[in-house]
Coordinates of C-alpha atoms in Angstrom, one line a residue:
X889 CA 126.0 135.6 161.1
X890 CA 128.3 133.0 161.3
X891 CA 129.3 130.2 158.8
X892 CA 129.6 127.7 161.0
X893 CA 127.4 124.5 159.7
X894 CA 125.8 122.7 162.2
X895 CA 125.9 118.8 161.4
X896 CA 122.5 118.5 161.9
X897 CA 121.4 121.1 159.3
X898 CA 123.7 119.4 156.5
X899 CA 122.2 116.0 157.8
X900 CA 118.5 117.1 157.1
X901 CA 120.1 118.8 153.8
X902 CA 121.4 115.6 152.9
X903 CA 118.5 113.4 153.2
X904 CA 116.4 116.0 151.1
X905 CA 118.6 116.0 148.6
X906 CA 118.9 111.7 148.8
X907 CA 114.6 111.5 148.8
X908 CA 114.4 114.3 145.8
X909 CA 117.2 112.0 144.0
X910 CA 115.3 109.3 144.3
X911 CA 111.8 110.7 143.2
X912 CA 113.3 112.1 140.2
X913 CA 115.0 108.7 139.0
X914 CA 111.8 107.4 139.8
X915 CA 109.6 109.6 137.5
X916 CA 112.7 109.3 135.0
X917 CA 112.0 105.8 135.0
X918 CA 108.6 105.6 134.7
X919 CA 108.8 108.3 131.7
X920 CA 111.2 106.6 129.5
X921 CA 109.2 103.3 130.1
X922 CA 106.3 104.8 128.5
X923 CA 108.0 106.5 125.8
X924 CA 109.7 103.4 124.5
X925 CA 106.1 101.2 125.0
X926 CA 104.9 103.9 122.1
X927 CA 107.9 103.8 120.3
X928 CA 107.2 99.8 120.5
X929 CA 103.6 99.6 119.6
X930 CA 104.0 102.3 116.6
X931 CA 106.3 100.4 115.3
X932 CA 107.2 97.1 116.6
X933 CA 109.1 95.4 114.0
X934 CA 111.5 98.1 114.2
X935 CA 111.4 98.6 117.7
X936 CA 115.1 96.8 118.3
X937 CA 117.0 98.2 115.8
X938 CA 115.9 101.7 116.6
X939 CA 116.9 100.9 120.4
X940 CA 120.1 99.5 119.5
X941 CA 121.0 102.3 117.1
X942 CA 119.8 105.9 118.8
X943 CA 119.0 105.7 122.1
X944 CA 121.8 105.5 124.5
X945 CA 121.2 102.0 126.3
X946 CA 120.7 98.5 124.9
X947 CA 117.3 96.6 124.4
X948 CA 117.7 94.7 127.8
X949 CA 117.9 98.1 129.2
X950 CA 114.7 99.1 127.1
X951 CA 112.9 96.3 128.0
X952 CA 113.3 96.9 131.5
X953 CA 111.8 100.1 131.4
X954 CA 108.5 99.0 129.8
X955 CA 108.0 96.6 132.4
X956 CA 108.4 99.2 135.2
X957 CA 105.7 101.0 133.2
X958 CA 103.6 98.4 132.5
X959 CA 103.6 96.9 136.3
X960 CA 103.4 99.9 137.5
X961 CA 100.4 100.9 135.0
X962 CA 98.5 97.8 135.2
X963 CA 98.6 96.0 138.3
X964 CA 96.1 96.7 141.5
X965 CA 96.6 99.1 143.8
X966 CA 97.4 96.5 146.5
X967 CA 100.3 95.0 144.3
X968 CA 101.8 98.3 143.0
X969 CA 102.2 99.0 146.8
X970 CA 104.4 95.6 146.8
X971 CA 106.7 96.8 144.3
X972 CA 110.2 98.5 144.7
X973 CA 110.7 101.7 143.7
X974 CA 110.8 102.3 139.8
X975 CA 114.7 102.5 139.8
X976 CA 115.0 99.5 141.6
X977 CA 111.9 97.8 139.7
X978 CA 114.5 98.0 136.8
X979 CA 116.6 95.0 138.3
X980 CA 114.0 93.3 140.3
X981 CA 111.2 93.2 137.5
X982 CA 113.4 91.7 135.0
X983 CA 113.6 88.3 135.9
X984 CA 109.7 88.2 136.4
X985 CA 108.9 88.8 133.3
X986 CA 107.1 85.9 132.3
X987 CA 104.2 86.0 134.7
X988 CA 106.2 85.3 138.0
X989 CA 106.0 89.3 139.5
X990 CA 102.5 88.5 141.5
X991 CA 103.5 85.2 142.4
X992 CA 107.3 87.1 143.5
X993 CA 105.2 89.6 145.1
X994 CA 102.9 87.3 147.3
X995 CA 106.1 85.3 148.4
X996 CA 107.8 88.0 149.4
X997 CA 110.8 87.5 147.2
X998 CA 110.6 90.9 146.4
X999 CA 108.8 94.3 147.5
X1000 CA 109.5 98.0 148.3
X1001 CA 112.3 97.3 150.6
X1002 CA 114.4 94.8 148.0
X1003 CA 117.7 96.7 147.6
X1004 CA 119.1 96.3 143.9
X1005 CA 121.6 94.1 145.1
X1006 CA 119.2 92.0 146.9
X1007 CA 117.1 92.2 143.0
X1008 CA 120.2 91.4 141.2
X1009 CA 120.8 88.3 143.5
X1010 CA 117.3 87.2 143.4
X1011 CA 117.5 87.5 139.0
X1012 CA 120.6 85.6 138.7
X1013 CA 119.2 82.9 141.2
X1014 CA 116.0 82.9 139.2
X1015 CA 118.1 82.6 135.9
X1016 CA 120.1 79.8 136.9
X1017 CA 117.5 77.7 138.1
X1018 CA 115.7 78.1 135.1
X1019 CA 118.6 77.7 132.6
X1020 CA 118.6 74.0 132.7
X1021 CA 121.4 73.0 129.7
X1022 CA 124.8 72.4 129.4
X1023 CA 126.7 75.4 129.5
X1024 CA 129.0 74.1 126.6
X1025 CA 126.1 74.5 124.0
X1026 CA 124.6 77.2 122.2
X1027 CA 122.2 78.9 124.7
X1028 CA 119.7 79.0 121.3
X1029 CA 119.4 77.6 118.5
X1030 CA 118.2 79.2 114.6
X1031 CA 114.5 78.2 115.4
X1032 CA 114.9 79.5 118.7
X1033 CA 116.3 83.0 117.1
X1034 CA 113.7 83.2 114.5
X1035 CA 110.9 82.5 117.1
X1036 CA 112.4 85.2 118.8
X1037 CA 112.4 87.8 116.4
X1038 CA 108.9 87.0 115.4
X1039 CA 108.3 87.9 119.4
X1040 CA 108.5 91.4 118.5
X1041 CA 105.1 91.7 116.7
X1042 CA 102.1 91.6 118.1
X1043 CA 100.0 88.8 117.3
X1044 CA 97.3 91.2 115.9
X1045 CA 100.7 92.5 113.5
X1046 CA 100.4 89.0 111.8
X1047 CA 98.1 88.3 108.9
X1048 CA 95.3 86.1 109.9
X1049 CA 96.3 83.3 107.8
X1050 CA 99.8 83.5 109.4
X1051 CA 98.5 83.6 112.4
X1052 CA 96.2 80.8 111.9
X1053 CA 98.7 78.9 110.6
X1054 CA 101.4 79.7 113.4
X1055 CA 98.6 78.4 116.1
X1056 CA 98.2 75.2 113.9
X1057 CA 101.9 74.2 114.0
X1058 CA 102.2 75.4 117.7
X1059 CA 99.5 73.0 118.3
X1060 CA 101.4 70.2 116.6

């Protein structure tokens, strides 16, 4: 026998190893994306702080991952088929998380072949044309922070007075 490695063997070897990389990131991804939606919808007012305080990534990080499991969960068959692979999902879903990912999808602007540096152009384009302020000023203000942190419940979490109440001054 000889120990001589032909190029093309290491090659195929190579890609194998590349493709079972890439599946396992992708399950990876998918997995912790659901794990964390639970650990958000058991408890969601706590959801953050837990984030920020045990787990080994930051909530930007987190939040990314739910949306990969969310899209990935809940759209059609012919969008899912769209989407990048999980792994990259977690750059290119991020700036489409207000509602844009179908209307990103049926453009084009991204799809299975968007590379994450492609997704990472594509989010800070989105980002700065949707950041319309000076940059000199606070990027939010108190109200803006409380609103936020109220964004972390569910609506159903509220009381239904609150919540009443909220939809009464939203409607002002």
């Amino acid at each position: 026998m000889s120990n001589v490695v032909h190029l093309h063997d290491s090659t195929s070897r190579i890609d194998q190893i590349e493709t079972e990389v890439y599946e396992t990131v992708d399950r990876m991804c998918l997995r912790v994306g659901e794990l964390l939606w639970e650990a958000k919808t058991l408890d969601p007012g706590n959801f953050n702080a837990w984030v920020n305080e045990r787990l080994p990534f930051g909530i930007d990080k987190a939040r990314r991952l739910i949306a990969i499991f969310v899209a990935y969960r809940e759209l059609p068959a012919e969008k899912l088929a769209q989407l990048p692979r999980p792994w990259q999902a977690m750059y290119a879903l991020a700036p489409y998380a207000q509602g844009r990912l179908v209307q990103a999808l049926d453009s084009g602007e991204i799809g299975p072949s968007t590379t994450v540096e492609q997704a990472k152009a594509s989010a800070r384009h989105w980002s700065s044309n949707q950041r319309k302020v000076d940059p000199l000023t606070a990027r939010y203000t108190a109200a803006d922070n409380r609103a936020g942190s109220l964004m972390e419940f569910r609506p159903e979490d509220l009381n239904p007075y609150v919540l009443e109440a909220l939809k009464s001054w939203l409607a002002r």
